[in-house]
Amino acid sequence: MDNGDWGHRMTSPVTLNVGGHMYTTSLSTLQRYPDSMLGAMFRGDFPTTRDSQGNYFIDRDGTLFRYILNFLRTSELTLPVDFTETDLLRKEADFYQIEPLIHCLSDPKPLYPPDIFEQVVELSSTRKLSKYSNPVAVIITQLTITTKVHALLEGISNNFTKWNKHMMDTRDCQVSFTFGPCDYHQEVSLRVHLMDYIMKQGFNIRNTRVHHMSERANENTVEHHWTFCRPAHKVED
């Protein structure tokens, strides 16, 4: 192959089917990082699979491949301000073995422009459930919302006072309340209502954690924790 043929091959379009999403790019873009999986794949060192239309097929997250491909094109990581799938994108970068992208995703610098920061809401739920009740009964539940967004705390205080069985406190950036006993489905409905209220204020769930433990023979304690985030503009003092 002479240089002219090689140059044509490097710039000719290549179509990929990534998890059902179609992308068209150049061979030179896919080979930008020769030591990556894509570099090896399109160098002929790695086996390839074709779909029924003859397109290269990769069984990975097709939506996130958009950010992979844009990084290959520009060598810069650009994500939306409301992007919430950094952990998943990091796994995709690791799969494709694109070391510069892995480094960018491991860099603690903020993903937002200098005039943007994150507002965070932490929601924790501690529930004691009866083991032997049918249907399952909630013995008691305590919900705690922690955030520096005082307007949200005030909104919760004003809209959810009927849930306040024992405590409602907006000091220390927290609102807490306890209710029960009640039916399990009633408790779930109340919790979903509160989460929906938070998300309607522009917050998105960033991550969740669940912890189960037994304290007594007839009880199960379940702890849930949710982190919500939203971008916001800084206000000058």
mmCIF file of C-alpha atoms in Angstrom:
data_model
loop_
_atom_site.group_PDB
_atom_site.id
_atom_site.type_symbol
_atom_site.label_atom_id
_atom_site.label_comp_id
_atom_site.label_asym_id
_atom_site.label_seq_id
_atom_site.Cartn_x
_atom_site.Cartn_y
_atom_site.Cartn_z
ATOM 1 C CA MET A 1 0.000 0.000 0.000
ATOM 2 C CA ASP A 2 1.510 3.368 -1.021
ATOM 3 C CA ASN A 3 1.250 6.522 1.046
ATOM 4 C CA GLY A 4 -1.757 7.788 -0.899
ATOM 5 C CA ASP A 5 -3.749 4.618 -0.218
ATOM 6 C CA TRP A 6 -2.810 4.728 3.463
ATOM 7 C CA GLY A 7 -3.855 8.360 3.775
ATOM 8 C CA HIS A 8 -7.218 7.598 2.182
ATOM 9 C CA ARG A 9 -7.725 4.670 4.556
ATOM 10 C CA MET A 10 -6.869 6.801 7.600
ATOM 11 C CA THR A 11 -9.474 9.456 6.705
ATOM 12 C CA SER A 12 -12.207 7.262 5.200
ATOM 13 C CA PRO A 13 -15.366 6.939 7.352
ATOM 14 C CA VAL A 14 -15.782 3.989 9.707
ATOM 15 C CA THR A 15 -19.214 3.125 11.111
ATOM 16 C CA LEU A 16 -19.533 1.472 14.515
ATOM 17 C CA ASN A 17 -22.546 -0.083 16.194
ATOM 18 C CA VAL A 18 -21.958 0.407 19.912
ATOM 19 C CA GLY A 19 -24.725 -1.247 21.908
ATOM 20 C CA GLY A 20 -27.265 -0.381 19.204
ATOM 21 C CA HIS A 21 -26.091 3.243 18.759
ATOM 22 C CA MET A 22 -24.515 4.076 15.395
ATOM 23 C CA TYR A 23 -21.409 6.268 15.158
ATOM 24 C CA THR A 24 -19.384 7.319 12.117
ATOM 25 C CA THR A 25 -15.835 8.567 12.472
ATOM 26 C CA SER A 26 -12.432 8.254 10.838
ATOM 27 C CA LEU A 27 -9.931 5.469 11.300
ATOM 28 C CA SER A 28 -7.328 7.994 12.421
ATOM 29 C CA THR A 29 -9.636 9.121 15.244
ATOM 30 C CA LEU A 30 -10.115 5.544 16.450
ATOM 31 C CA GLN A 31 -6.327 5.031 16.364
ATOM 32 C CA ARG A 32 -5.453 8.302 18.130
ATOM 33 C CA TYR A 33 -4.150 6.317 21.119
ATOM 34 C CA PRO A 34 -2.392 3.272 19.629
ATOM 35 C CA ASP A 35 -2.063 1.472 22.971
ATOM 36 C CA SER A 36 -5.825 1.592 23.586
ATOM 37 C CA MET A 37 -8.192 -1.269 22.833
ATOM 38 C CA LEU A 38 -9.639 0.676 19.884
ATOM 39 C CA GLY A 39 -6.135 1.356 18.592
ATOM 40 C CA ALA A 40 -5.323 -2.348 18.689
ATOM 41 C CA MET A 41 -8.732 -3.296 17.270
ATOM 42 C CA PHE A 42 -8.377 -1.102 14.181
ATOM 43 C CA ARG A 43 -4.723 -1.932 13.744
ATOM 44 C CA GLY A 44 -5.695 -5.567 13.224
ATOM 45 C CA ASP A 45 -4.224 -6.801 16.516
ATOM 46 C CA PHE A 46 -7.610 -7.410 18.127
ATOM 47 C CA PRO A 47 -10.511 -9.530 16.771
ATOM 48 C CA THR A 48 -13.495 -7.569 15.464
ATOM 49 C CA THR A 49 -17.198 -8.402 15.180
ATOM 50 C CA ARG A 50 -19.616 -7.135 12.534
ATOM 51 C CA ASP A 51 -23.369 -6.661 12.757
ATOM 52 C CA SER A 52 -25.830 -7.794 10.059
ATOM 53 C CA GLN A 53 -25.184 -4.578 8.110
ATOM 54 C CA GLY A 54 -21.429 -5.048 8.121
ATOM 55 C CA ASN A 55 -20.741 -2.352 10.722
ATOM 56 C CA TYR A 56 -18.165 -2.930 13.447
ATOM 57 C CA PHE A 57 -20.016 -4.046 16.570
ATOM 58 C CA ILE A 58 -18.969 -3.341 20.163
ATOM 59 C CA ASP A 59 -21.188 -4.630 22.971
ATOM 60 C CA ARG A 60 -20.819 -1.665 25.320
ATOM 61 C CA ASP A 61 -22.836 1.345 26.508
ATOM 62 C CA GLY A 62 -23.796 3.139 23.311
ATOM 63 C CA THR A 63 -24.892 6.371 24.976
ATOM 64 C CA LEU A 64 -21.632 6.881 26.870
ATOM 65 C CA PHE A 65 -19.560 6.113 23.760
ATOM 66 C CA ARG A 66 -20.450 9.633 22.618
ATOM 67 C CA TYR A 67 -18.082 11.028 25.265
ATOM 68 C CA ILE A 68 -15.424 8.417 24.442
ATOM 69 C CA LEU A 69 -15.499 9.393 20.772
ATOM 70 C CA ASN A 70 -15.445 13.137 21.468
ATOM 71 C CA PHE A 71 -12.375 12.632 23.659
ATOM 72 C CA LEU A 72 -10.671 10.748 20.818
ATOM 73 C CA ARG A 73 -11.448 13.651 18.498
ATOM 74 C CA THR A 74 -10.266 16.478 20.745
ATOM 75 C CA SER A 75 -8.207 14.910 23.565
ATOM 76 C CA GLU A 76 -10.369 16.971 25.920
ATOM 77 C CA LEU A 77 -13.056 15.760 28.329
ATOM 78 C CA THR A 78 -16.212 17.846 28.013
ATOM 79 C CA LEU A 79 -19.294 16.777 29.974
ATOM 80 C CA PRO A 80 -22.686 18.436 30.557
ATOM 81 C CA VAL A 81 -22.985 20.342 33.847
ATOM 82 C CA ASP A 82 -25.721 17.928 34.970
ATOM 83 C CA PHE A 83 -23.751 14.784 34.064
ATOM 84 C CA THR A 84 -24.295 12.091 36.727
ATOM 85 C CA GLU A 85 -22.668 8.986 35.230
ATOM 86 C CA THR A 86 -18.988 9.641 35.885
ATOM 87 C CA ASP A 87 -18.477 6.232 37.522
ATOM 88 C CA LEU A 88 -19.990 4.461 34.504
ATOM 89 C CA LEU A 89 -17.908 6.549 32.097
ATOM 90 C CA ARG A 90 -14.799 5.676 34.090
ATOM 91 C CA LYS A 91 -15.604 1.975 33.600
ATOM 92 C CA GLU A 92 -16.008 2.535 29.858
ATOM 93 C CA ALA A 93 -12.689 4.381 29.685
ATOM 94 C CA ASP A 94 -11.073 1.485 31.531
ATOM 95 C CA PHE A 95 -12.617 -1.024 29.100
ATOM 96 C CA TYR A 96 -11.269 0.864 26.088
ATOM 97 C CA GLN A 97 -7.957 1.377 27.935
ATOM 98 C CA ILE A 98 -7.673 5.049 26.975
ATOM 99 C CA GLU A 99 -5.113 6.126 29.559
ATOM 100 C CA PRO A 100 -5.413 9.928 29.095
ATOM 101 C CA LEU A 101 -9.198 9.698 29.554
ATOM 102 C CA ILE A 102 -8.780 7.497 32.623
ATOM 103 C CA HIS A 103 -6.452 10.153 34.017
ATOM 104 C CA CYS A 104 -8.974 12.940 33.314
ATOM 105 C CA LEU A 105 -11.746 11.021 35.072
ATOM 106 C CA SER A 106 -9.473 10.417 38.066
ATOM 107 C CA ASP A 107 -8.506 14.090 38.300
ATOM 108 C CA PRO A 108 -10.330 15.667 41.269
ATOM 109 C CA LYS A 109 -10.759 19.004 39.493
ATOM 110 C CA PRO A 110 -14.425 19.999 39.144
ATOM 111 C CA LEU A 111 -16.309 19.128 35.966
ATOM 112 C CA TYR A 112 -18.081 22.495 36.029
ATOM 113 C CA PRO A 113 -16.905 25.906 34.752
ATOM 114 C CA PRO A 114 -15.296 28.242 37.325
ATOM 115 C CA ASP A 115 -18.571 30.104 37.992
ATOM 116 C CA ILE A 116 -20.508 26.880 38.652
ATOM 117 C CA PHE A 117 -20.520 24.764 41.801
ATOM 118 C CA GLU A 118 -22.561 21.868 43.143
ATOM 119 C CA GLN A 119 -25.359 22.091 45.657
ATOM 120 C CA VAL A 120 -25.759 18.835 47.552
ATOM 121 C CA VAL A 121 -28.615 17.259 49.481
ATOM 122 C CA GLU A 122 -28.056 14.192 51.666
ATOM 123 C CA LEU A 123 -31.135 12.144 52.541
ATOM 124 C CA SER A 124 -30.855 9.310 55.072
ATOM 125 C CA SER A 125 -33.576 6.930 56.179
ATOM 126 C CA THR A 126 -33.406 4.524 59.108
ATOM 127 C CA ARG A 127 -36.315 2.092 59.280
ATOM 128 C CA LYS A 128 -37.140 -0.603 61.775
ATOM 129 C CA LEU A 129 -39.283 -3.310 60.188
ATOM 130 C CA SER A 130 -41.161 -6.081 61.937
ATOM 131 C CA LYS A 131 -39.865 -9.463 60.746
ATOM 132 C CA TYR A 132 -43.039 -11.400 61.401
ATOM 133 C CA SER A 133 -45.768 -8.950 60.413
ATOM 134 C CA ASN A 134 -47.767 -9.737 57.275
ATOM 135 C CA PRO A 135 -48.063 -7.370 55.534
ATOM 136 C CA VAL A 136 -44.745 -5.914 56.637
ATOM 137 C CA ALA A 137 -45.185 -3.199 59.267
ATOM 138 C CA VAL A 138 -42.849 -0.269 59.833
ATOM 139 C CA ILE A 139 -42.215 0.066 63.552
ATOM 140 C CA ILE A 140 -40.549 3.463 63.217
ATOM 141 C CA THR A 141 -38.723 5.486 60.546
ATOM 142 C CA GLN A 142 -36.451 8.489 60.910
ATOM 143 C CA LEU A 143 -35.683 10.626 57.875
ATOM 144 C CA THR A 144 -32.915 13.246 57.926
ATOM 145 C CA ILE A 145 -32.263 15.783 55.176
ATOM 146 C CA THR A 146 -28.940 17.638 55.273
ATOM 147 C CA THR A 147 -28.154 20.519 52.911
ATOM 148 C CA LYS A 148 -26.843 24.078 52.867
ATOM 149 C CA VAL A 149 -29.712 25.031 50.543
ATOM 150 C CA HIS A 150 -31.839 26.710 53.201
ATOM 151 C CA ALA A 151 -34.732 27.351 50.806
ATOM 152 C CA LEU A 152 -35.097 23.597 50.359
ATOM 153 C CA LEU A 153 -35.085 23.025 54.121
ATOM 154 C CA GLU A 154 -37.746 25.685 54.550
ATOM 155 C CA GLY A 155 -39.809 24.135 51.780
ATOM 156 C CA ILE A 156 -39.659 20.728 53.437
ATOM 157 C CA SER A 157 -40.537 22.277 56.800
ATOM 158 C CA ASN A 158 -43.569 24.002 55.257
ATOM 159 C CA ASN A 159 -44.805 21.131 53.073
ATOM 160 C CA PHE A 160 -44.183 18.064 55.204
ATOM 161 C CA THR A 161 -45.209 19.197 58.691
ATOM 162 C CA LYS A 162 -48.041 16.653 58.792
ATOM 163 C CA TRP A 163 -45.351 13.934 58.893
ATOM 164 C CA ASN A 164 -43.765 15.491 61.963
ATOM 165 C CA LYS A 165 -44.468 13.045 64.759
ATOM 166 C CA HIS A 166 -41.548 13.924 67.012
ATOM 167 C CA MET A 167 -39.006 16.369 65.629
ATOM 168 C CA MET A 168 -38.568 19.046 62.978
ATOM 169 C CA ASP A 169 -35.311 20.982 63.252
ATOM 170 C CA THR A 170 -33.731 23.277 60.663
ATOM 171 C CA ARG A 171 -30.628 24.038 62.743
ATOM 172 C CA ASP A 172 -27.254 22.790 61.536
ATOM 173 C CA CYS A 173 -28.563 22.589 57.950
ATOM 174 C CA GLN A 174 -30.818 19.643 58.805
ATOM 175 C CA VAL A 175 -34.474 18.706 58.879
ATOM 176 C CA SER A 176 -35.363 15.491 60.694
ATOM 177 C CA PHE A 177 -38.652 13.843 61.449
ATOM 178 C CA THR A 178 -39.795 10.504 62.779
ATOM 179 C CA PHE A 179 -43.034 8.650 62.123
ATOM 180 C CA GLY A 180 -44.576 5.249 62.725
ATOM 181 C CA PRO A 181 -45.822 2.715 63.300
ATOM 182 C CA CYS A 182 -47.451 2.499 59.905
ATOM 183 C CA ASP A 183 -48.020 0.200 56.954
ATOM 184 C CA TYR A 184 -44.917 -0.534 54.881
ATOM 185 C CA HIS A 185 -46.530 0.794 51.693
ATOM 186 C CA GLN A 186 -47.551 4.016 53.440
ATOM 187 C CA GLU A 187 -43.970 4.559 54.569
ATOM 188 C CA VAL A 188 -42.615 3.935 51.055
ATOM 189 C CA SER A 189 -45.171 6.357 49.615
ATOM 190 C CA LEU A 190 -44.112 9.077 52.060
ATOM 191 C CA ARG A 191 -40.428 8.552 51.250
ATOM 192 C CA VAL A 192 -41.047 8.610 47.477
ATOM 193 C CA HIS A 193 -43.078 11.803 47.909
ATOM 194 C CA LEU A 194 -40.164 13.477 49.667
ATOM 195 C CA MET A 195 -37.618 12.330 47.051
ATOM 196 C CA ASP A 196 -39.896 13.573 44.284
ATOM 197 C CA TYR A 197 -40.122 16.965 46.030
ATOM 198 C CA ILE A 198 -36.300 17.220 46.157
ATOM 199 C CA MET A 199 -35.902 16.287 42.481
ATOM 200 C CA LYS A 200 -38.550 18.812 41.442
ATOM 201 C CA GLN A 201 -36.212 21.477 42.864
ATOM 202 C CA GLY A 202 -33.710 20.551 40.136
ATOM 203 C CA PHE A 203 -31.659 17.926 42.020
ATOM 204 C CA ASN A 204 -30.650 14.574 40.531
ATOM 205 C CA ILE A 205 -29.669 11.425 42.414
ATOM 206 C CA ARG A 206 -25.874 11.014 42.319
ATOM 207 C CA ASN A 207 -25.591 7.790 44.314
ATOM 208 C CA THR A 208 -27.384 5.538 46.783
ATOM 209 C CA ARG A 209 -26.313 3.197 49.572
ATOM 210 C CA VAL A 210 -28.268 0.554 51.497
ATOM 211 C CA HIS A 211 -27.274 -1.193 54.711
ATOM 212 C CA HIS A 212 -29.216 -4.000 56.405
ATOM 213 C CA MET A 213 -28.743 -5.095 59.988
ATOM 214 C CA SER A 214 -30.686 -6.989 62.641
ATOM 215 C CA GLU A 215 -30.813 -5.631 66.176
ATOM 216 C CA ARG A 216 -33.443 -7.872 67.714
ATOM 217 C CA ALA A 217 -34.929 -11.232 66.900
ATOM 218 C CA ASN A 218 -38.193 -9.721 65.694
ATOM 219 C CA GLU A 219 -36.801 -6.594 63.955
ATOM 220 C CA ASN A 220 -34.810 -5.657 60.868
ATOM 221 C CA THR A 221 -33.147 -2.259 60.593
ATOM 222 C CA VAL A 222 -32.594 -0.919 57.085
ATOM 223 C CA GLU A 223 -30.557 2.213 56.399
ATOM 224 C CA HIS A 224 -30.810 4.030 53.069
ATOM 225 C CA HIS A 225 -28.719 6.987 52.007
ATOM 226 C CA TRP A 226 -29.191 9.122 48.890
ATOM 227 C CA THR A 227 -27.018 11.952 47.580
ATOM 228 C CA PHE A 228 -28.688 14.529 45.320
ATOM 229 C CA CYS A 229 -26.787 17.212 43.392
ATOM 230 C CA ARG A 230 -27.557 20.173 41.168
ATOM 231 C CA PRO A 231 -25.301 22.812 39.578
ATOM 232 C CA ALA A 232 -25.704 26.414 40.666
ATOM 233 C CA HIS A 233 -24.095 29.742 39.847
ATOM 234 C CA LYS A 234 -21.889 31.303 42.484
ATOM 235 C CA VAL A 235 -23.189 34.475 44.030
ATOM 236 C CA GLU A 236 -20.639 37.178 44.684
ATOM 237 C CA ASP A 237 -20.509 38.518 48.231
#
